[in-house]
Amino acid sequence: MSLLDRKLLRDLRALKSQALAVALVMACGLAMMIMTRSLILSLDTTRDTYYRENRFGEVFARLKRAPNAVREQLVAIPGVAAVQTGIAIQVTLDVPGLPEPAVGLINSLPERGEPVLNRPYVRAGRLPLGRTTRGELAVGEAFAESHGLKPGDTLAAILNGTKQTFRLSGIVLSPEFVFEAPPGAALPDNKTYGVFWMPYKELATAFQLYGAFNNVSLTLAPGASEGEVIAAVNRVLAPYGARGAYGRSHHPSHRRVDDEIRVLQGLSVAFPLVFLSVAAFMTNSVMSRQIALQREQIAMLKACGFSNAQVGAHYFKFSLAIVFVGVGLGAVGGIVLGHRLVEMYHLFFRFPQLDFVLDSRVLVAAAGVSALAAFAGVAGAVRRAVRLPPAEAMRPEAPASFRPALIERLGGARWFTASFRMALRNIERRPVRSGLTCLALALATGILIVPNSFRDGVTYVIDFQWDIVQRQTVTLTLVEPGPARAIADFRHLPGVELAEPFRYVPIELRAGPVMRRLNLQGLPARGTLSRVIDAEPRQLTLPAHGIVISAKLADILHVRPGDEVIAKVLEGRERELSVPIVGLAEDFAGMAAYMELHALNRLLLEGDRISGAHLVVNAGLWPDFLAAVKNTPRAAGCVIKNSIRDGFRKTTAESIGLLQNMYLVFATIVAFGIIYNSARISLSERARELATLRVLGFSRGEVGAVLVGELVLLTLVALPLGLLIGSGFAKVILASVNTETVRLPLVLTASNYAFAVLVVALASALSALFAARKLADINLVSALKALD
Amino acid sequence: MTAAPASPLPPPPAPAAAREPIFHVRDLARVYGEGTAAVTALRGVDLDLFRGELIVLLGASGSGKSTLLNQLGGLDSPTHGTLFYRGWNLGTADEAGLTHFRRDAVGFVFQAYNLIPSLTARENVALITEICRDPMAPEDALELVGLTPRMDHFPAQLSGGEQQRVAIARAIAKRPEVLLCDEPTGALDVHTGITVLEAIERINRDLGTLAVIITHNAILADMADRVFTLSDGRIINARTNARRGSVRDLAW
């Protein structure tokens, strides 16, 4: 080891706590970078492998019913590689231990052999394969886990009006249901919704679909155009009540994973950028001070013949040591956080195996990026040091010149104490350093705002969705739309106090080139249960003509109230007509369109029909009600508001909780690190001044106040600035996750602001106290020594 | 800074007690380090210093004069012996007691001035007057050293002599009983040194402040009432001048 390197090690030891503070801030950014890039790699490769091995389709279509022979027409479409037809149908389930009925989506398994596409992955037990197998079901893992179901357990399902008991043959996963949630749901609700598989013959027979299919997946030949194949599929299936084919990018499960990867990509750039910039600034202040302290040493080294390059390299190595520690800590942090997030993903995504895979390339990139940041931080100081002629460097630095602070020059502030003036003038004399310190503290405050604004937004949505919009206890859906008098049957169920009918019909809404497929809901003009609410929020009355759509849908279609849209009915007799938009509804998940019930029925030319009803049920008769529903053959689905609300609350609380903790740690590290370093640098630069004050009779506390006064002022400016920045962050991030499936309103509460201010103020205060302990080491006699 | 808390120091003397010593020092020793590495900086010093006196401590580097000044100024505690300030035992005082002592009783003048660069001349003085119990106005203190026209200048805008006179104003603004000056002219040329010494002499004469100046410049001895020469930690010579010479008459 060269003697210069030995000096480096000893200097590092003397500066260890400051170097550690910088390394920790650096580590925050690197941990985020390593975590996000590795998670992207993990999700991407796991999903690709899963899709390939289990042959996930590339184009999908649902239809009402087509004879199996139509499959040959699909196979014949140019560009189609493989076709899987089958049945997928939604049923009501009676799960042991669950008081309410659940909804199951049952998929058929081919009569012979394994499915060509969308092959289930068997986690436990086996698939109910074979032509003669009866009374067996395979269950999706998420549903099985939430109910503690094992192969061999039994489960009752109402198949086309007949309640049957099934034995569970196995627990499986499918590339179609990585995100196992009801269509349109923002979050999974594994208690009341599950996916199942059973042999084609049994399922088809139960629903009088034997010899036909209602569900298609297909893959594309290499080089085939997805758009052309989709168009051809639509042509082939049009006579069979098809709801329009779509590619993977619109597949709900695939898309959810894509959304997650997109969020990770954003974080993988933004976060490291912010933290590494702060770390670069901290490196710069530590190294500038170090170089100032070692002015004479640099002069001596140069006088003795060391080259500029050697001296420069010596100080660069210093910052490299910080980078080394930062990358190490960042890698550990990234791996730990990555594992936690993979665990959290288990709440949302189901893969045969999702492991955290450390992206080794990102480690190299992280080291490179942070070395660059550190170099950027240290370059200026090193350049100044090596440029200094030896003779000049031997002399002490010229005394600092000051002037009255701006606020004093403006004539105010006669009443300022001398120590307050010192703080003001010190800040103003180094505007860049003060500004960056302030900005870094503001960033620490700002990042705390983000997760709490998510939490408050979610709370708002929960209250809005389930207290203002949906006021029913439960929603019952019929197997098939039925006559309006069915509402009378619902009213007779035990405990039902109020019942309001609704009609759902799948439609395609088009305005110019933009088209969206969704359910059009027919509701009473001014219902009391499921209500249409605008942004005010105020209930809208549905007029006898026209359609009310989600504000988000209006954005996407580029339409406003008064404009006309083309609605194409995708069920029963297909019709296409132009309807005026008469209002915009506020909602936060999926997209909706509403019409007055009778108006909708007139449009459908079907007479008075309903799809189901929203009910208010007397709590005392709840068990009787549920028992009756489980045995009502015509009820295909039963959605209980409170269990959805609870599931939503629990899932969001878990993921937001993880975010909150992560951001809390990051913010604390930044606030603590930046204050600690500033205080230590100030202590070092002003040691003589502070020692003088002690000799002149200032107590240790009073000198401490002089030392941190500047930082207190900077913190006071940083806190409101941070709230502003944080609100901006929250706004931008919410806008970026404002998708067709999920939206969050920007909710900024006083308690959110107060928490952020409190955390940063506390971290700063503790950090300042910690640094001020060093005041005890100040040697009073040193003040008497002459400058030499 | 807030008002100074209650001071443990004895009250200012009544005129009748004028001949009672301000400092009463007996057999004072200060040893740094232990065992074979021990260095004895002061040994067996006896001293009584009175109000209104101007004292010069002479000696080469390492003679112990700075160590003695540190002891008198409450910056350091003796290893052995007694050190009384107006009957109050400085040698056994704790940290808070010493802080009060420095705040209320002692004015320091440093060789390197030690002004706060971010404060103007007036503010440097005000910094101290804010924390002590019966200060004079900063403007008055600056007038005593002849700096009224330069009051609102920052240290970087003042010459060395001017900076040292600000330091003297800062030291005397608290109306200290003792003015301790450590090589006050060490960094100054002769002409500027004279103005600074005149300022100290004037304070001593007009306010009756006990002034102790340490220097290695023997010429200053003639301006003192009494002169002590130190060597190897002891007082090897004590002499009383029959008549104090004025600063201008010294043999520069």
mmCIF file with all atom_site columns, N, CA, C and O in Angstrom, chain A residues 32 38 50 83 130 136 158 188 208 245 275 298 354 366 414 442 462-463 485 511 555 598 606 650 683 725 773:
data_model
loop_
_atom_site.group_PDB
_atom_site.id
_atom_site.type_symbol
_atom_site.label_atom_id
_atom_site.label_alt_id
_atom_site.label_comp_id
_atom_site.label_asym_id
_atom_site.label_entity_id
_atom_site.label_seq_id
_atom_site.pdbx_PDB_ins_code
_atom_site.Cartn_x
_atom_site.Cartn_y
_atom_site.Cartn_z
_atom_site.occupancy
_atom_site.B_iso_or_equiv
_atom_site.pdbx_formal_charge
_atom_site.auth_seq_id
_atom_site.auth_comp_id
_atom_site.auth_asym_id
_atom_site.auth_atom_id
_atom_site.pdbx_PDB_model_num
ATOM 1   N N  . MET A 1 32  ? -33.246 1.563   -4.193  1.00 0.00 ? 32  MET A N  1
ATOM 2   C CA . MET A 1 32  ? -34.454 1.692   -5.004  1.00 0.00 ? 32  MET A CA 1
ATOM 3   C C  . MET A 1 32  ? -34.162 1.251   -6.435  1.00 0.00 ? 32  MET A C  1
ATOM 4   O O  . MET A 1 32  ? -34.963 0.573   -7.066  1.00 0.00 ? 32  MET A O  1
ATOM 5   N N  . SER A 1 38  ? -34.335 -5.027  -10.540 1.00 0.00 ? 38  SER A N  1
ATOM 6   C CA . SER A 1 38  ? -34.355 -6.477  -10.334 1.00 0.00 ? 38  SER A CA 1
ATOM 7   C C  . SER A 1 38  ? -35.779 -7.004  -10.367 1.00 0.00 ? 38  SER A C  1
ATOM 8   O O  . SER A 1 38  ? -36.035 -8.088  -10.895 1.00 0.00 ? 38  SER A O  1
ATOM 9   N N  . TYR A 1 50  ? -43.285 -18.380 -17.943 1.00 0.00 ? 50  TYR A N  1
ATOM 10  C CA . TYR A 1 50  ? -44.603 -18.931 -17.625 1.00 0.00 ? 50  TYR A CA 1
ATOM 11  C C  . TYR A 1 50  ? -45.467 -18.963 -18.888 1.00 0.00 ? 50  TYR A C  1
ATOM 12  O O  . TYR A 1 50  ? -46.078 -19.983 -19.222 1.00 0.00 ? 50  TYR A O  1
ATOM 13  N N  . VAL A 1 83  ? -55.194 -22.759 -31.878 1.00 0.00 ? 83  VAL A N  1
ATOM 14  C CA . VAL A 1 83  ? -56.476 -22.274 -31.383 1.00 0.00 ? 83  VAL A CA 1
ATOM 15  C C  . VAL A 1 83  ? -56.934 -23.163 -30.247 1.00 0.00 ? 83  VAL A C  1
ATOM 16  O O  . VAL A 1 83  ? -56.823 -24.383 -30.312 1.00 0.00 ? 83  VAL A O  1
ATOM 17  N N  . GLY A 1 130 ? -59.921 -36.195 -18.515 1.00 0.00 ? 130 GLY A N  1
ATOM 18  C CA . GLY A 1 130 ? -60.520 -37.460 -18.952 1.00 0.00 ? 130 GLY A CA 1
ATOM 19  C C  . GLY A 1 130 ? -61.995 -37.298 -19.254 1.00 0.00 ? 130 GLY A C  1
ATOM 20  O O  . GLY A 1 130 ? -62.673 -36.478 -18.645 1.00 0.00 ? 130 GLY A O  1
ATOM 21  N N  . GLU A 1 136 ? -65.692 -33.351 -10.274 1.00 0.00 ? 136 GLU A N  1
ATOM 22  C CA . GLU A 1 136 ? -64.402 -32.855 -9.792  1.00 0.00 ? 136 GLU A CA 1
ATOM 23  C C  . GLU A 1 136 ? -64.111 -31.456 -10.351 1.00 0.00 ? 136 GLU A C  1
ATOM 24  O O  . GLU A 1 136 ? -64.483 -31.138 -11.483 1.00 0.00 ? 136 GLU A O  1
ATOM 25  N N  . ILE A 1 158 ? -73.663 -23.719 -8.012  1.00 0.00 ? 158 ILE A N  1
ATOM 26  C CA . ILE A 1 158 ? -74.967 -23.787 -8.688  1.00 0.00 ? 158 ILE A CA 1
ATOM 27  C C  . ILE A 1 158 ? -74.723 -23.701 -10.178 1.00 0.00 ? 158 ILE A C  1
ATOM 28  O O  . ILE A 1 158 ? -74.314 -22.646 -10.693 1.00 0.00 ? 158 ILE A O  1
ATOM 29  N N  . PRO A 1 188 ? -57.698 -7.643  -6.414  1.00 0.00 ? 188 PRO A N  1
ATOM 30  C CA . PRO A 1 188 ? -58.280 -8.967  -6.276  1.00 0.00 ? 188 PRO A CA 1
ATOM 31  C C  . PRO A 1 188 ? -59.103 -9.069  -4.992  1.00 0.00 ? 188 PRO A C  1
ATOM 32  O O  . PRO A 1 188 ? -58.834 -8.380  -4.025  1.00 0.00 ? 188 PRO A O  1
ATOM 33  N N  . GLN A 1 208 ? -76.126 -26.685 -21.340 1.00 0.00 ? 208 GLN A N  1
ATOM 34  C CA . GLN A 1 208 ? -76.639 -26.969 -22.697 1.00 0.00 ? 208 GLN A CA 1
ATOM 35  C C  . GLN A 1 208 ? -75.751 -26.342 -23.771 1.00 0.00 ? 208 GLN A C  1
ATOM 36  O O  . GLN A 1 208 ? -76.213 -25.681 -24.693 1.00 0.00 ? 208 GLN A O  1
ATOM 37  N N  . ALA A 1 245 ? -62.711 -9.480  -30.346 1.00 0.00 ? 245 ALA A N  1
ATOM 38  C CA . ALA A 1 245 ? -61.444 -10.085 -29.927 1.00 0.00 ? 245 ALA A CA 1
ATOM 39  C C  . ALA A 1 245 ? -60.470 -8.990  -29.514 1.00 0.00 ? 245 ALA A C  1
ATOM 40  O O  . ALA A 1 245 ? -60.605 -7.843  -29.898 1.00 0.00 ? 245 ALA A O  1
ATOM 41  N N  . PHE A 1 275 ? -31.985 10.848  -5.214  1.00 0.00 ? 275 PHE A N  1
ATOM 42  C CA . PHE A 1 275 ? -31.100 10.521  -4.093  1.00 0.00 ? 275 PHE A CA 1
ATOM 43  C C  . PHE A 1 275 ? -29.632 10.665  -4.469  1.00 0.00 ? 275 PHE A C  1
ATOM 44  O O  . PHE A 1 275 ? -28.830 11.121  -3.660  1.00 0.00 ? 275 PHE A O  1
ATOM 45  N N  . ILE A 1 298 ? -1.692  19.514  0.599   1.00 0.00 ? 298 ILE A N  1
ATOM 46  C CA . ILE A 1 298 ? -1.663  19.446  -0.863  1.00 0.00 ? 298 ILE A CA 1
ATOM 47  C C  . ILE A 1 298 ? -0.450  20.210  -1.375  1.00 0.00 ? 298 ILE A C  1
ATOM 48  O O  . ILE A 1 298 ? 0.290   19.734  -2.238  1.00 0.00 ? 298 ILE A O  1
ATOM 49  N N  . LEU A 1 354 ? -42.405 -17.013 -8.205  1.00 0.00 ? 354 LEU A N  1
ATOM 50  C CA . LEU A 1 354 ? -41.859 -15.682 -8.453  1.00 0.00 ? 354 LEU A CA 1
ATOM 51  C C  . LEU A 1 354 ? -40.759 -15.465 -7.439  1.00 0.00 ? 354 LEU A C  1
ATOM 52  O O  . LEU A 1 354 ? -41.007 -15.328 -6.253  1.00 0.00 ? 354 LEU A O  1
ATOM 53  N N  . ALA A 1 366 ? -25.324 0.543   -11.090 1.00 0.00 ? 366 ALA A N  1
ATOM 54  C CA . ALA A 1 366 ? -25.455 1.320   -9.854  1.00 0.00 ? 366 ALA A CA 1
ATOM 55  C C  . ALA A 1 366 ? -24.091 1.850   -9.426  1.00 0.00 ? 366 ALA A C  1
ATOM 56  O O  . ALA A 1 366 ? -23.943 3.020   -9.071  1.00 0.00 ? 366 ALA A O  1
ATOM 57  N N  . ARG A 1 414 ? -33.840 45.419  12.506  1.00 0.00 ? 414 ARG A N  1
ATOM 58  C CA . ARG A 1 414 ? -32.947 46.032  13.472  1.00 0.00 ? 414 ARG A CA 1
ATOM 59  C C  . ARG A 1 414 ? -32.900 45.226  14.762  1.00 0.00 ? 414 ARG A C  1
ATOM 60  O O  . ARG A 1 414 ? -31.941 45.276  15.507  1.00 0.00 ? 414 ARG A O  1
ATOM 61  N N  . ALA A 1 442 ? -36.099 19.655  1.665   1.00 0.00 ? 442 ALA A N  1
ATOM 62  C CA . ALA A 1 442 ? -37.445 19.750  1.094   1.00 0.00 ? 442 ALA A CA 1
ATOM 63  C C  . ALA A 1 442 ? -37.820 18.435  0.413   1.00 0.00 ? 442 ALA A C  1
ATOM 64  O O  . ALA A 1 442 ? -38.951 17.971  0.508   1.00 0.00 ? 442 ALA A O  1
ATOM 65  N N  . ILE A 1 462 ? -62.773 4.809   -1.037  1.00 0.00 ? 462 ILE A N  1
ATOM 66  C CA . ILE A 1 462 ? -63.588 3.815   -0.317  1.00 0.00 ? 462 ILE A CA 1
ATOM 67  C C  . ILE A 1 462 ? -64.880 4.465   0.165   1.00 0.00 ? 462 ILE A C  1
ATOM 68  O O  . ILE A 1 462 ? -65.969 3.925   -0.042  1.00 0.00 ? 462 ILE A O  1
ATOM 69  N N  . ASP A 1 463 ? -64.760 5.636   0.771   1.00 0.00 ? 463 ASP A N  1
ATOM 70  C CA . ASP A 1 463 ? -65.960 6.314   1.264   1.00 0.00 ? 463 ASP A CA 1
ATOM 71  C C  . ASP A 1 463 ? -66.871 6.712   0.110   1.00 0.00 ? 463 ASP A C  1
ATOM 72  O O  . ASP A 1 463 ? -68.091 6.570   0.177   1.00 0.00 ? 463 ASP A O  1
ATOM 73  N N  . ARG A 1 485 ? -90.428 -8.611  -13.546 1.00 0.00 ? 485 ARG A N  1
ATOM 74  C CA . ARG A 1 485 ? -91.148 -9.068  -12.350 1.00 0.00 ? 485 ARG A CA 1
ATOM 75  C C  . ARG A 1 485 ? -90.251 -9.881  -11.418 1.00 0.00 ? 485 ARG A C  1
ATOM 76  O O  . ARG A 1 485 ? -90.607 -10.153 -10.282 1.00 0.00 ? 485 ARG A O  1
ATOM 77  N N  . ALA A 1 511 ? -66.381 7.104   -30.485 1.00 0.00 ? 511 ALA A N  1
ATOM 78  C CA . ALA A 1 511 ? -66.434 8.518   -30.876 1.00 0.00 ? 511 ALA A CA 1
ATOM 79  C C  . ALA A 1 511 ? -65.241 8.720   -31.778 1.00 0.00 ? 511 ALA A C  1
ATOM 80  O O  . ALA A 1 511 ? -64.102 8.600   -31.328 1.00 0.00 ? 511 ALA A O  1
ATOM 81  N N  . ASP A 1 555 ? -62.943 11.717  -21.385 1.00 0.00 ? 555 ASP A N  1
ATOM 82  C CA . ASP A 1 555 ? -61.580 12.145  -21.721 1.00 0.00 ? 555 ASP A CA 1
ATOM 83  C C  . ASP A 1 555 ? -61.022 11.291  -22.841 1.00 0.00 ? 555 ASP A C  1
ATOM 84  O O  . ASP A 1 555 ? -60.397 11.790  -23.786 1.00 0.00 ? 555 ASP A O  1
ATOM 85  N N  . HIS A 1 598 ? -85.693 2.118   -18.300 1.00 0.00 ? 598 HIS A N  1
ATOM 86  C CA . HIS A 1 598 ? -86.699 1.935   -19.356 1.00 0.00 ? 598 HIS A CA 1
ATOM 87  C C  . HIS A 1 598 ? -86.151 2.392   -20.697 1.00 0.00 ? 598 HIS A C  1
ATOM 88  O O  . HIS A 1 598 ? -86.411 1.771   -21.728 1.00 0.00 ? 598 HIS A O  1
ATOM 89  N N  . GLU A 1 606 ? -86.225 -5.232  -26.136 1.00 0.00 ? 606 GLU A N  1
ATOM 90  C CA . GLU A 1 606 ? -86.432 -6.531  -25.492 1.00 0.00 ? 606 GLU A CA 1
ATOM 91  C C  . GLU A 1 606 ? -87.581 -6.510  -24.512 1.00 0.00 ? 606 GLU A C  1
ATOM 92  O O  . GLU A 1 606 ? -87.822 -7.479  -23.804 1.00 0.00 ? 606 GLU A O  1
ATOM 93  N N  . LYS A 1 650 ? -58.013 -3.924  3.138   1.00 0.00 ? 650 LYS A N  1
ATOM 94  C CA . LYS A 1 650 ? -56.922 -4.733  3.657   1.00 0.00 ? 650 LYS A CA 1
ATOM 95  C C  . LYS A 1 650 ? -55.771 -4.777  2.651   1.00 0.00 ? 650 LYS A C  1
ATOM 96  O O  . LYS A 1 650 ? -54.607 -4.568  3.010   1.00 0.00 ? 650 LYS A O  1
ATOM 97  N N  . LEU A 1 683 ? -19.151 23.055  11.829  1.00 0.00 ? 683 LEU A N  1
ATOM 98  C CA . LEU A 1 683 ? -18.346 22.947  13.051  1.00 0.00 ? 683 LEU A CA 1
ATOM 99  C C  . LEU A 1 683 ? -16.868 23.013  12.708  1.00 0.00 ? 683 LEU A C  1
ATOM 100 O O  . LEU A 1 683 ? -16.072 23.668  13.390  1.00 0.00 ? 683 LEU A O  1
ATOM 101 N N  . ILE A 1 725 ? -43.382 20.681  -2.843  1.00 0.00 ? 725 ILE A N  1
ATOM 102 C CA . ILE A 1 725 ? -42.769 19.706  -3.744  1.00 0.00 ? 725 ILE A CA 1
ATOM 103 C C  . ILE A 1 725 ? -43.485 18.360  -3.627  1.00 0.00 ? 725 ILE A C  1
ATOM 104 O O  . ILE A 1 725 ? -43.789 17.702  -4.623  1.00 0.00 ? 725 ILE A O  1
ATOM 105 N N  . ARG A 1 773 ? -22.783 17.304  19.713  1.00 0.00 ? 773 ARG A N  1
ATOM 106 C CA . ARG A 1 773 ? -22.006 16.682  20.794  1.00 0.00 ? 773 ARG A CA 1
ATOM 107 C C  . ARG A 1 773 ? -20.520 16.953  20.602  1.00 0.00 ? 773 ARG A C  1
ATOM 108 O O  . ARG A 1 773 ? -19.750 16.989  21.538  1.00 0.00 ? 773 ARG A O  1
#
